[in-house]
Amino acid sequence: MSSIGTIKFFLGIQVVQTNQGIFLHQTKYVSDILKRFKIEDEHPARTPLSVNHRITPDKEGAKVDKTLYRAIIGSLMYLKASRPDIMFAVCLCARYQANPNVHHLLVVKKIMRYLKQTPNLGLWYPCDNDFELTAYSDSDYGGCKKYFKLTSGDVVPDEETKE
């Protein structure tokens, strides 16, 4: 193995290192998937998901190409590694990969249009010694309209479990 300098890309994630910290983003990947799925000419969206999204299994809607839907979901699943802002919307849409319909595809395309609006977002890790991670959780037992199971939670361990 040889060192060729500071890291710029790692598994499709762009890495920007400065004296203040490290910024991880996937701007190039966002551009690539917008081109791949022909979303680059559509108007951008301000949010990845509407507040009253009403996404349900909807077995009566017109069916869409499962391969296309799954390809978009797969691309978004990889992207959410550096984009926690789309995680809930992508995971919600991923539930309907078995029988996607037009409504589900429109929601997924809205997520893509949101990415067009915000291609440069990512994760910032500052170098400060007093870095404190704050997380928020919105547990929603009514988010899953079919089984009414928990659809969100937190990912930050308690102080007692940190080592």
Coordinates of N, CA, C and O in Angstrom, one line a residue:
M1 N 0.8 -1.2 0.0 CA 0.0 0.0 0.0 C 0.9 1.2 0.0 O 1.9 1.3 0.6
S2 N 0.5 2.3 -0.7 CA 1.3 3.5 -0.7 C 0.4 4.7 -0.4 O -0.8 4.7 -0.7
S3 N 1.0 5.7 0.1 CA 0.3 6.9 0.4 C 0.4 7.9 -0.8 O 1.5 8.2 -1.2
I4 N -0.7 8.4 -1.3 CA -0.6 9.4 -2.4 C -1.2 10.7 -2.0 O -1.7 11.5 -2.8
G5 N -1.2 11.0 -0.7 CA -1.6 12.3 -0.2 C -2.9 12.2 0.6 O -3.4 11.1 0.9
T6 N -3.5 13.4 0.8 CA -4.8 13.4 1.5 C -5.9 12.8 0.7 O -5.9 12.8 -0.5
I7 N -6.8 12.2 1.4 CA -7.9 11.5 0.8 C -8.9 12.5 0.2 O -9.3 13.5 0.9
K8 N -9.4 12.3 -1.0 CA -10.4 13.2 -1.6 C -11.7 12.4 -1.9 O -12.8 13.0 -1.8
F9 N -11.6 11.1 -2.2 CA -12.8 10.3 -2.4 C -12.6 9.0 -1.7 O -11.5 8.4 -1.6
F10 N -13.6 8.4 -1.1 CA -13.6 7.1 -0.5 C -14.9 6.5 -0.7 O -16.0 6.9 -0.2
L11 N -15.0 5.4 -1.5 CA -16.2 4.7 -1.8 C -17.3 5.6 -2.3 O -18.5 5.5 -1.9
G12 N -17.0 6.6 -3.1 CA -18.0 7.5 -3.7 C -18.3 8.6 -2.8 O -19.1 9.5 -3.2
I13 N -17.7 8.7 -1.6 CA -17.9 9.8 -0.7 C -16.8 10.8 -0.9 O -15.6 10.4 -0.8
Q14 N -17.1 12.1 -1.1 CA -16.1 13.1 -1.3 C -15.7 13.5 0.1 O -16.5 13.7 1.0
V15 N -14.4 13.7 0.3 CA -13.8 14.1 1.6 C -13.1 15.4 1.5 O -12.2 15.5 0.7
V16 N -13.4 16.4 2.3 CA -12.7 17.7 2.3 C -12.2 17.9 3.7 O -12.9 17.9 4.7
Q17 N -10.9 17.9 3.8 CA -10.2 18.1 5.1 C -9.6 19.5 5.2 O -8.9 19.9 4.3
T18 N -9.9 20.2 6.3 CA -9.3 21.5 6.6 C -8.8 21.5 8.0 O -9.0 20.5 8.7
N19 N -8.2 22.6 8.4 CA -7.8 22.7 9.8 C -9.0 22.8 10.8 O -8.8 22.5 12.0
Q20 N -10.1 23.2 10.3 CA -11.3 23.3 11.2 C -12.1 21.9 11.3 O -12.8 21.7 12.3
G21 N -11.9 21.0 10.4 CA -12.6 19.7 10.4 C -12.7 19.0 9.1 O -11.9 19.3 8.2
I22 N -13.5 18.0 9.1 CA -13.7 17.2 7.9 C -15.1 17.3 7.4 O -16.1 17.2 8.2
F23 N -15.3 17.4 6.1 CA -16.6 17.5 5.5 C -16.8 16.3 4.6 O -16.0 16.2 3.6
L24 N -17.8 15.5 4.8 CA -18.1 14.4 3.9 C -19.4 14.7 3.1 O -20.4 15.1 3.7
H25 N -19.3 14.6 1.8 CA -20.5 14.8 1.0 C -20.5 14.0 -0.3 O -19.5 13.3 -0.6
Q26 N -21.6 13.9 -1.0 CA -21.7 13.1 -2.2 C -22.2 14.0 -3.4 O -23.1 13.5 -4.1
T27 N -21.7 15.2 -3.5 CA -22.2 16.1 -4.6 C -22.1 15.5 -5.9 O -23.0 15.6 -6.7
K28 N -21.0 14.8 -6.3 CA -20.8 14.2 -7.6 C -21.8 13.1 -7.8 O -22.4 12.9 -8.8
Y29 N -22.0 12.3 -6.7 CA -22.9 11.2 -6.8 C -24.4 11.7 -7.0 O -25.1 11.1 -7.8
V30 N -24.7 12.8 -6.4 CA -26.0 13.4 -6.6 C -26.2 13.8 -8.0 O -27.2 13.5 -8.7
S31 N -25.2 14.5 -8.6 CA -25.2 14.9 -10.0 C -25.4 13.7 -10.9 O -26.2 13.7 -11.9
D32 N -24.6 12.6 -10.6 CA -24.7 11.4 -11.4 C -26.1 10.7 -11.4 O -26.6 10.3 -12.5
I33 N -26.7 10.6 -10.2 CA -28.0 9.9 -10.2 C -29.1 10.8 -10.8 O -30.1 10.3 -11.4
L34 N -29.0 12.1 -10.7 CA -29.9 13.0 -11.3 C -29.9 12.9 -12.8 O -30.9 12.8 -13.5
K35 N -28.7 12.7 -13.4 CA -28.6 12.5 -14.8 C -29.1 11.1 -15.2 O -29.8 10.9 -16.2
R36 N -28.7 10.1 -14.4 CA -29.1 8.7 -14.7 C -30.6 8.5 -14.8 O -31.1 7.9 -15.7
F37 N -31.3 9.2 -13.9 CA -32.8 9.0 -13.8 C -33.5 10.2 -14.5 O -34.7 10.3 -14.3
K38 N -32.7 11.0 -15.2 CA -33.3 12.1 -16.0 C -34.1 13.1 -15.2 O -35.3 13.5 -15.6
I39 N -33.6 13.5 -14.0 CA -34.3 14.4 -13.1 C -33.6 15.8 -13.2 O -34.2 16.8 -12.7
E40 N -32.5 16.0 -13.9 CA -31.7 17.2 -13.8 C -32.5 18.4 -14.5 O -32.2 19.5 -14.1
D41 N -33.5 18.1 -15.3 CA -34.2 19.2 -16.0 C -35.5 19.6 -15.2 O -36.2 20.5 -15.6
E42 N -35.9 18.8 -14.2 CA -37.1 19.1 -13.5 C -36.9 20.2 -12.5 O -35.7 20.4 -12.0
H43 N -37.9 20.8 -12.1 CA -37.8 21.9 -11.1 C -37.5 21.3 -9.7 O -38.0 20.2 -9.3
P44 N -36.6 22.0 -8.9 CA -36.2 21.5 -7.6 C -37.4 21.6 -6.6 O -38.3 22.3 -6.7
A45 N -37.3 20.8 -5.5 CA -38.2 20.8 -4.4 C -37.5 21.3 -3.2 O -36.3 21.0 -3.0
R46 N -38.3 21.9 -2.3 CA -37.7 22.5 -1.1 C -37.6 21.5 0.1 O -36.8 21.7 1.0
T47 N -38.4 20.4 0.0 CA -38.4 19.4 1.1 C -38.4 18.0 0.4 O -38.9 17.9 -0.7
P48 N -37.8 17.0 1.1 CA -37.8 15.7 0.5 C -39.2 15.0 0.5 O -39.5 14.1 -0.3
L49 N -40.0 15.4 1.4 CA -41.3 14.7 1.6 C -42.3 15.7 2.2 O -42.0 16.6 3.0
S50 N -43.5 15.7 1.7 CA -44.6 16.5 2.2 C -45.0 16.2 3.6 O -44.8 15.0 4.0
V51 N -45.4 17.1 4.4 CA -45.8 16.8 5.8 C -46.9 15.8 5.8 O -46.9 14.9 6.6
N52 N -47.9 16.0 5.0 CA -49.0 15.0 4.9 C -48.8 14.2 3.7 O -49.6 14.3 2.7
H53 N -47.8 13.3 3.7 CA -47.4 12.6 2.5 C -48.4 11.5 2.1 O -48.5 11.2 0.9
R54 N -49.2 11.0 3.0 CA -50.2 10.0 2.7 C -49.7 8.8 1.9 O -50.3 8.3 0.9
I55 N -48.5 8.3 2.2 CA -47.9 7.2 1.5 C -48.4 5.9 2.1 O -48.2 5.7 3.3
T56 N -49.2 5.1 1.3 CA -49.7 3.9 1.8 C -49.5 2.8 0.7 O -49.1 3.1 -0.4
P57 N -49.8 1.6 1.1 CA -49.6 0.5 0.0 C -50.4 0.8 -1.2 O -49.9 0.5 -2.3
D58 N -51.6 1.4 -1.2 CA -52.4 1.7 -2.3 C -52.3 0.7 -3.4 O -51.7 0.9 -4.5
K59 N -53.0 -0.4 -3.2 CA -53.0 -1.5 -4.2 C -53.8 -1.2 -5.4 O -53.8 -2.0 -6.4
E60 N -54.6 -0.1 -5.5 CA -55.4 0.2 -6.6 C -54.8 1.1 -7.6 O -55.2 1.2 -8.7
G61 N -53.7 1.8 -7.3 CA -53.0 2.7 -8.2 C -52.4 2.0 -9.4 O -52.1 0.8 -9.3
A62 N -52.1 2.8 -10.4 CA -51.4 2.2 -11.6 C -50.0 1.8 -11.2 O -49.2 2.5 -10.6
K63 N -49.6 0.6 -11.6 CA -48.3 0.1 -11.3 C -47.2 0.7 -12.2 O -47.5 1.2 -13.3
V64 N -46.0 0.8 -11.7 CA -44.9 1.3 -12.4 C -43.8 0.2 -12.5 O -43.9 -0.9 -11.9
D65 N -42.8 0.4 -13.3 CA -41.7 -0.5 -13.5 C -40.9 -0.7 -12.2 O -40.3 0.2 -11.7
K66 N -41.0 -1.9 -11.7 CA -40.4 -2.2 -10.4 C -38.8 -2.1 -10.5 O -38.2 -1.6 -9.5
T67 N -38.3 -2.4 -11.7 CA -36.8 -2.3 -11.8 C -36.4 -0.8 -11.7 O -35.4 -0.5 -11.0
L68 N -37.1 0.1 -12.3 CA -36.8 1.5 -12.2 C -36.9 2.0 -10.8 O -36.0 2.6 -10.2
Y69 N -38.0 1.6 -10.1 CA -38.3 2.1 -8.8 C -37.2 1.6 -7.8 O -36.7 2.3 -7.0
R70 N -36.8 0.3 -8.0 CA -35.8 -0.3 -7.1 C -34.4 0.3 -7.4 O -33.6 0.5 -6.4
A71 N -34.2 0.7 -8.6 CA -32.9 1.3 -8.9 C -32.8 2.7 -8.3 O -31.7 3.0 -7.7
I72 N -33.8 3.4 -8.3 CA -33.8 4.8 -7.7 C -33.7 4.6 -6.2 O -32.9 5.3 -5.5
I73 N -34.5 3.7 -5.6 CA -34.4 3.5 -4.1 C -33.0 3.0 -3.7 O -32.4 3.5 -2.8
G74 N -32.4 2.1 -4.5 CA -31.0 1.7 -4.2 C -30.0 2.8 -4.2 O -29.1 2.9 -3.4
S75 N -30.1 3.7 -5.2 CA -29.2 4.8 -5.3 C -29.4 5.8 -4.1 O -28.5 6.3 -3.6
L76 N -30.7 6.0 -3.7 CA -31.0 6.8 -2.6 C -30.5 6.2 -1.3 O -30.1 6.9 -0.4
M77 N -30.6 4.9 -1.2 CA -30.1 4.2 0.1 C -28.6 4.4 0.2 O -28.2 4.6 1.4
Y78 N -27.9 4.4 -0.8 CA -26.4 4.6 -0.7 C -26.2 6.1 -0.4 O -25.3 6.4 0.4
L79 N -26.9 7.0 -0.9 CA -26.7 8.4 -0.7 C -27.0 8.8 0.7 O -26.4 9.7 1.3
K80 N -27.9 8.1 1.4 CA -28.3 8.5 2.7 C -27.2 8.3 3.8 O -27.3 8.8 4.9
A81 N -26.1 7.7 3.4 CA -24.9 7.5 4.3 C -24.4 8.9 4.7 O -23.9 9.1 5.8
S82 N -24.5 9.9 3.8 CA -24.0 11.2 4.1 C -25.1 12.2 4.1 O -24.8 13.4 4.2
R83 N -26.3 11.8 4.0 CA -27.5 12.7 3.9 C -28.6 12.3 4.9 O -29.6 11.7 4.4
P84 N -28.4 12.5 6.2 CA -29.5 12.1 7.1 C -30.8 12.8 6.9 O -31.8 12.3 7.3
D85 N -30.8 13.9 6.1 CA -32.0 14.7 5.9 C -33.0 13.9 5.0 O -34.2 14.2 5.0
I86 N -32.5 12.9 4.2 CA -33.4 12.2 3.3 C -33.7 10.8 3.9 O -34.4 10.0 3.3
M87 N -33.1 10.4 5.0 CA -33.2 9.1 5.5 C -34.6 8.6 5.7 O -35.0 7.5 5.3
F88 N -35.4 9.4 6.4 CA -36.8 9.0 6.7 C -37.6 8.8 5.4 O -38.3 7.8 5.2
A89 N -37.5 9.8 4.5 CA -38.3 9.7 3.3 C -37.9 8.5 2.4 O -38.7 7.8 1.9
V90 N -36.6 8.2 2.3 CA -36.1 7.1 1.5 C -36.5 5.8 2.1 O -37.0 4.9 1.4
C91 N -36.4 5.6 3.4 CA -36.8 4.4 4.1 C -38.3 4.2 4.0 O -38.8 3.0 3.9
L92 N -39.1 5.2 4.1 CA -40.5 5.1 3.9 C -40.9 4.6 2.5 O -41.7 3.7 2.3
C93 N -40.2 5.1 1.5 CA -40.5 4.7 0.1 C -40.0 3.3 -0.2 O -40.5 2.6 -1.0
A94 N -38.9 2.9 0.5 CA -38.3 1.6 0.3 C -39.3 0.5 0.7 O -39.1 -0.7 0.2
R95 N -40.3 0.8 1.5 CA -41.2 -0.3 1.9 C -42.1 -0.8 0.8 O -42.6 -1.8 0.9
Y96 N -42.2 0.0 -0.3 CA -43.1 -0.3 -1.3 C -42.4 -0.8 -2.6 O -43.0 -0.7 -3.7
Q97 N -41.3 -1.4 -2.5 CA -40.5 -1.9 -3.6 C -41.2 -3.1 -4.3 O -41.0 -3.4 -5.5
A98 N -42.0 -3.9 -3.5 CA -42.6 -5.1 -4.1 C -43.7 -4.7 -5.1 O -43.8 -5.4 -6.1
N99 N -44.5 -3.7 -4.8 CA -45.6 -3.3 -5.7 C -45.7 -1.8 -5.8 O -46.6 -1.2 -5.3
P100 N -44.7 -1.1 -6.4 CA -44.8 0.4 -6.4 C -45.8 0.8 -7.5 O -46.0 0.1 -8.5
N101 N -46.4 1.9 -7.2 CA -47.3 2.5 -8.2 C -46.9 3.9 -8.5 O -45.9 4.4 -8.0
V102 N -47.7 4.6 -9.3 CA -47.4 5.9 -9.7 C -47.2 6.9 -8.6 O -46.3 7.7 -8.6
H103 N -48.0 6.8 -7.5 CA -47.9 7.7 -6.4 C -46.6 7.5 -5.7 O -45.9 8.5 -5.3
H104 N -46.1 6.3 -5.5 CA -44.8 6.0 -4.9 C -43.7 6.6 -5.7 O -42.7 7.2 -5.2
L105 N -43.8 6.4 -7.1 CA -42.7 6.9 -7.9 C -42.7 8.5 -7.9 O -41.6 9.0 -7.9
L106 N -43.8 9.1 -7.8 CA -43.8 10.6 -7.7 C -43.2 11.0 -6.4 O -42.4 12.0 -6.4
V107 N -43.4 10.3 -5.3 CA -42.7 10.7 -4.1 C -41.2 10.5 -4.2 O -40.5 11.4 -3.7
V108 N -40.8 9.4 -4.8 CA -39.3 9.2 -4.9 C -38.7 10.3 -5.8 O -37.6 10.7 -5.6
K109 N -39.4 10.7 -6.9 CA -38.9 11.7 -7.7 C -38.9 13.1 -7.0 O -38.0 13.9 -7.3
K110 N -39.8 13.3 -6.1 CA -39.7 14.5 -5.3 C -38.4 14.5 -4.4 O -37.8 15.5 -4.3
I111 N -38.1 13.4 -3.9 CA -36.8 13.3 -3.1 C -35.7 13.6 -4.0 O -34.8 14.4 -3.6
M112 N -35.7 13.1 -5.3 CA -34.6 13.4 -6.2 C -34.6 14.9 -6.5 O -33.5 15.5 -6.7
R113 N -35.8 15.5 -6.7 CA -35.8 17.0 -7.0 C -35.3 17.8 -5.8 O -34.7 18.8 -5.9
Y114 N -35.5 17.3 -4.5 CA -35.0 17.9 -3.4 C -33.4 17.9 -3.4 O -32.8 18.8 -3.0
L115 N -32.9 16.7 -3.9 CA -31.5 16.6 -4.0 C -30.9 17.6 -5.0 O -29.8 18.2 -4.8
K116 N -31.7 17.9 -6.0 CA -31.3 18.9 -7.0 C -31.2 20.3 -6.3 O -30.3 21.1 -6.6
Q117 N -32.1 20.6 -5.4 CA -32.1 21.8 -4.6 C -30.9 21.9 -3.7 O -30.4 23.0 -3.4
T118 N -30.5 20.7 -3.1 CA -29.5 20.7 -2.0 C -28.4 19.7 -2.3 O -28.1 18.8 -1.5
P119 N -27.7 19.9 -3.4 CA -26.7 18.9 -3.8 C -25.4 18.9 -2.9 O -24.7 17.9 -2.8
N120 N -25.1 20.0 -2.2 CA -23.9 20.1 -1.5 C -24.0 19.8 0.0 O -23.0 20.1 0.7
L121 N -25.1 19.3 0.4 CA -25.2 19.0 1.9 C -24.4 17.8 2.2 O -24.2 16.9 1.3
G122 N -24.0 17.7 3.4 CA -23.2 16.5 3.8 C -23.0 16.5 5.4 O -23.8 17.2 6.1
L123 N -22.0 15.8 5.8 CA -21.7 15.7 7.2 C -20.5 16.5 7.6 O -19.4 16.3 6.9
W124 N -20.5 17.4 8.6 CA -19.4 18.2 9.0 C -18.9 17.7 10.4 O -19.7 17.6 11.3
Y125 N -17.7 17.3 10.5 CA -17.0 16.9 11.7 C -16.0 17.8 12.1 O -14.9 17.8 11.6
P126 N -16.3 18.7 13.1 CA -15.3 19.8 13.5 C -14.1 19.1 14.3 O -14.3 18.1 14.9
C127 N -13.0 19.8 14.3 CA -11.8 19.3 15.0 C -11.8 19.8 16.4 O -10.9 19.4 17.2
D128 N -12.7 20.6 16.8 CA -12.7 21.1 18.2 C -12.7 20.0 19.2 O -13.4 19.0 19.0
N129 N -12.0 20.2 20.3 CA -12.1 19.2 21.4 C -13.4 19.2 22.2 O -13.7 18.3 22.8
D130 N -14.1 20.3 22.1 CA -15.4 20.4 22.8 C -16.6 20.1 21.9 O -17.7 20.6 22.2
F131 N -16.4 19.3 20.9 CA -17.4 18.9 20.0 C -18.5 18.1 20.8 O -18.2 17.2 21.5
E132 N -19.7 18.5 20.6 CA -20.8 17.9 21.3 C -21.9 17.5 20.3 O -22.4 18.4 19.6
L133 N -22.2 16.3 20.2 CA -23.2 15.8 19.3 C -24.6 15.9 19.9 O -24.8 15.4 21.0
T134 N -25.5 16.6 19.2 CA -26.9 16.7 19.7 C -27.8 16.0 18.7 O -27.6 16.2 17.5
A135 N -28.7 15.2 19.2 CA -29.6 14.5 18.3 C -31.0 14.7 18.7 O -31.3 14.9 19.9
Y136 N -31.9 14.6 17.8 CA -33.3 14.8 18.1 C -34.0 13.5 17.5 O -33.6 12.9 16.5
S137 N -35.1 13.2 18.1 CA -35.9 12.0 17.7 C -37.3 12.3 17.6 O -37.9 13.1 18.4
D138 N -38.0 11.8 16.6 CA -39.4 12.0 16.4 C -40.0 10.7 16.2 O -40.2 10.1 15.1
S139 N -40.4 10.0 17.3 CA -41.0 8.7 17.3 C -42.5 8.8 16.9 O -43.2 9.6 17.4
D140 N -42.8 8.1 15.9 CA -44.2 8.2 15.3 C -44.8 6.8 15.1 O -44.5 6.2 14.1
Y141 N -45.6 6.4 16.0 CA -46.2 5.1 15.9 C -47.3 5.1 14.8 O -47.8 4.0 14.4
G142 N -47.8 6.3 14.4 CA -48.8 6.3 13.3 C -48.2 6.5 11.9 O -48.9 6.6 11.0
G143 N -46.9 6.5 11.8 CA -46.2 6.7 10.5 C -46.4 5.5 9.6 O -46.5 5.7 8.4
C144 N -46.5 4.3 10.1 CA -46.7 3.1 9.3 C -48.2 2.9 9.3 O -48.8 2.5 10.3
K145 N -48.9 3.3 8.2 CA -50.3 3.2 8.1 C -50.9 1.8 8.0 O -52.1 1.6 8.2
K146 N -50.0 0.8 7.8 CA -50.5 -0.5 7.7 C -50.5 -1.3 9.0 O -51.5 -1.9 9.4
Y147 N -49.4 -1.2 9.7 CA -49.2 -1.9 11.0 C -49.1 -1.0 12.2 O -49.0 -1.5 13.3
F148 N -49.0 0.3 12.0 CA -48.8 1.2 13.1 C -47.6 0.9 14.0 O -47.7 0.9 15.2
K149 N -46.5 0.6 13.4 CA -45.3 0.3 14.1 C -44.4 1.5 14.1 O -44.6 2.5 13.3
L150 N -43.5 1.5 15.0 CA -42.5 2.7 15.1 C -41.8 2.9 13.8 O -41.3 1.9 13.2
T151 N -41.8 4.1 13.3 CA -41.1 4.4 12.1 C -39.9 5.2 12.2 O -39.2 5.5 11.2
S152 N -39.5 5.6 13.4 CA -38.3 6.4 13.6 C -37.7 6.1 15.0 O -38.4 5.5 15.8
G153 N -36.6 6.7 15.3 CA -36.0 6.5 16.6 C -34.7 7.3 16.6 O -34.4 8.0 15.7
D154 N -33.8 7.0 17.6 CA -32.6 7.8 17.7 C -31.4 6.8 17.4 O -31.5 5.6 17.5
V155 N -30.3 7.4 17.2 CA -29.0 6.7 16.9 C -27.9 7.1 17.8 O -26.8 6.7 17.6
V156 N -28.2 7.9 18.8 CA -27.1 8.4 19.7 C -27.1 7.6 21.0 O -28.2 7.6 21.6
P157 N -26.0 7.0 21.4 CA -26.0 6.2 22.6 C -26.1 7.1 23.8 O -25.7 8.3 23.8
D158 N -26.6 6.6 24.9 CA -26.6 7.3 26.2 C -25.2 7.5 26.7 O -24.3 6.8 26.3
E159 N -25.0 8.4 27.7 CA -23.7 8.7 28.3 C -23.2 7.4 28.9 O -22.0 7.2 28.9
E160 N -24.0 6.6 29.5 CA -23.5 5.4 30.2 C -22.9 4.4 29.3 O -22.1 3.6 29.7
T161 N -23.4 4.3 28.0 CA -22.9 3.3 27.1 C -21.7 3.7 26.3 O -21.1 2.9 25.6
K162 N -21.3 5.0 26.4 CA -20.2 5.5 25.6 C -18.9 4.9 26.2 O -18.8 4.9 27.5
E163 N -18.0 4.5 25.4 CA -16.7 4.1 25.9 C -15.5 4.6 25.1 O -15.6 4.9 24.0

